[in-house]
């Protein structure tokens, strides 16, 4: 049993800040504890801005070494305070928490990754992991949807991904008006249109991360393609305050999302009350 | 079983002096015509032996309403380790002992919460028997007989107090009182048994718990929730008074210059409107109906996670403290059970 508080964070010094859009910056922190090396795709950490508060942020890179990358969107108190900080300042980090995407189960299988909006942050940890261990997996399809093509994150990384032969990438935006982005093919449409388009068959494992509304429609289309509920993996967002199964903020029905999740298979979610992300489909 | 002792009631003063010699003694004290509170007591006369439910449950001694858990100064982050005086809780009833069991499980699960543990370990708990009133339903929840969570348990058997030993620390305390206590005789044991039998027959409130789990599963969409939820004020009274509500918020308090500060933990309530809201102004339980039925399910159905226990111990505190008069758990369960009977009758 650990003798120090599970709620205490280790210092993380901001090494670099890369603005991706006005409100989405990629932060790289040094990890003084070394604990974050254990991060797996889909897990999260609690980021603390002293004097302001904490919030859960997904691990954004496939491998965590001396540093960890987090993609943060400025939405409220903690994230705005972080956006005021500069390289060299320190924050608190603790984690990793939760069960991420079951990469061991995915081994040897065909994989489709579906990201909506900021959901691309945790999905990035997964594609980087898969590419790092490419020979362990079958086909790899990546679908990324957003409202406006301005919102596209990881533009340069996508340019490289689009050139690779071992991954098929589909990017869609509901609105693409505005300055041209010559090097990236962004199709007009939604995540659901890309699911229809992509050669996904019933034997695929599918990992999804996006807003609740996306899940409902995406899951419907994927099920139409014959993918069983046990192959559909959804990452749920709840207000995780402690991350360790104590504070109760992340309850879904009787389960702690922070411990049992955030990633669940649809087959599990179908049995839980309060899961607004799925339709609790009949037989 | 040899670990049963008795103390003649006249000698309780002397036993109390032994407790005081070990630490600060807390016990139920009458604070108004109808209410009791666990307070520090300096003499036996202050103790309300007749008290049933205290306003707040004794969880507050291990898990205070507010506590500093982390401090920082410059770039040094420190765990806050306050000096905790040894505390003796006297007069904890079976429902609240069962409540300790649930709190111990939650805070003890890995990663264990040492803020809770430190206080728990610096305490001695002495349980006390009670006679149910019309709001008690520990019998329905299976918590009416103390099964743990205490160092010593005291049963009132008339002229004497009957002591059951729960832990080595409790035994050691009795050893230090060996001048005062004696081994229980057959007669004492008979009176002890009689007390618990009489008590078991005294419950006027309750329900048959056998189908509780399935009823709550099946009645998730029952219109009762809408009716109750529409009357709920979302005041959150029902959660701090519950011996098993453990939800908290973590807040930062910064000094004026921003150079130092602390992180505090405070009791929170799932009945507050923002409890389950996330970024993008999205609330997973937007209405009182959603919040109330979540709470009921958590209390009466329990966890789907491995703990596998219900989190109501039948103390009746939520019922007596709800200003809207809707938090009558027993009544709600009976209505839910009834509504299924009605349906099965119709479809026969
Ligand atoms: C597992 C997980 C992974 C995540 N990963 C990322 C990530 O990689 N990147 C990222 O940017 N974000 C991520 N998030 C989301 C992030 O944690 C939230 O956006 C977080 O709320 C931001 O904190 P904040 O203090 O800046 O915002 P807050 O000040 O908490 O405000 C955010 C929103 O919370 C709501 N809110 C907060 N408090 C209350 C209240 N008392 N009453 C009513 N509503 C309230 C409001 O709707 C507000 O719009 C993740 C969340 C989870 C659960
Ligand atoms: S739910 Fe009500 S009756 Fe049950 S333990 Fe909590 S306060 Fe007591
Ligand atoms: S005490 Fe009653 S009114 Fe207040 S939140 Fe609980 S159920 Fe609602
Ligand atoms: S985040 Fe606190 S219990 Fe899950």
XYZ file of C-alpha atoms in Angstrom, chain B residues 5 32 63 114 127 138 143 154 172 174 179 182 195 210 235 244 261 272-273 290 299 311 322 346 348:
25
model
C -17.995 -9.196 29.497
C -32.716 20.143 20.583
C -13.948 12.003 6.627
C -4.549 7.698 3.557
C -20.938 0.602 19.450
C -31.865 -1.466 9.176
C -27.551 -4.227 8.946
C -22.154 -2.453 24.156
C -6.925 -4.428 25.351
C -11.306 -4.083 28.497
C -11.234 -4.107 37.859
C -16.404 -9.379 34.713
C -32.643 -8.080 24.042
C -35.442 -10.126 -1.392
C -31.147 20.911 -1.886
C -22.488 6.048 3.323
C -2.046 27.544 -1.413
C -26.680 19.298 -6.930
C -27.470 20.269 -10.495
C -32.368 11.935 -13.171
C -28.426 3.258 -2.306
C -25.176 1.523 0.088
C -35.906 15.906 3.419
C -53.340 -7.479 -14.849
C -52.619 -12.960 -15.562
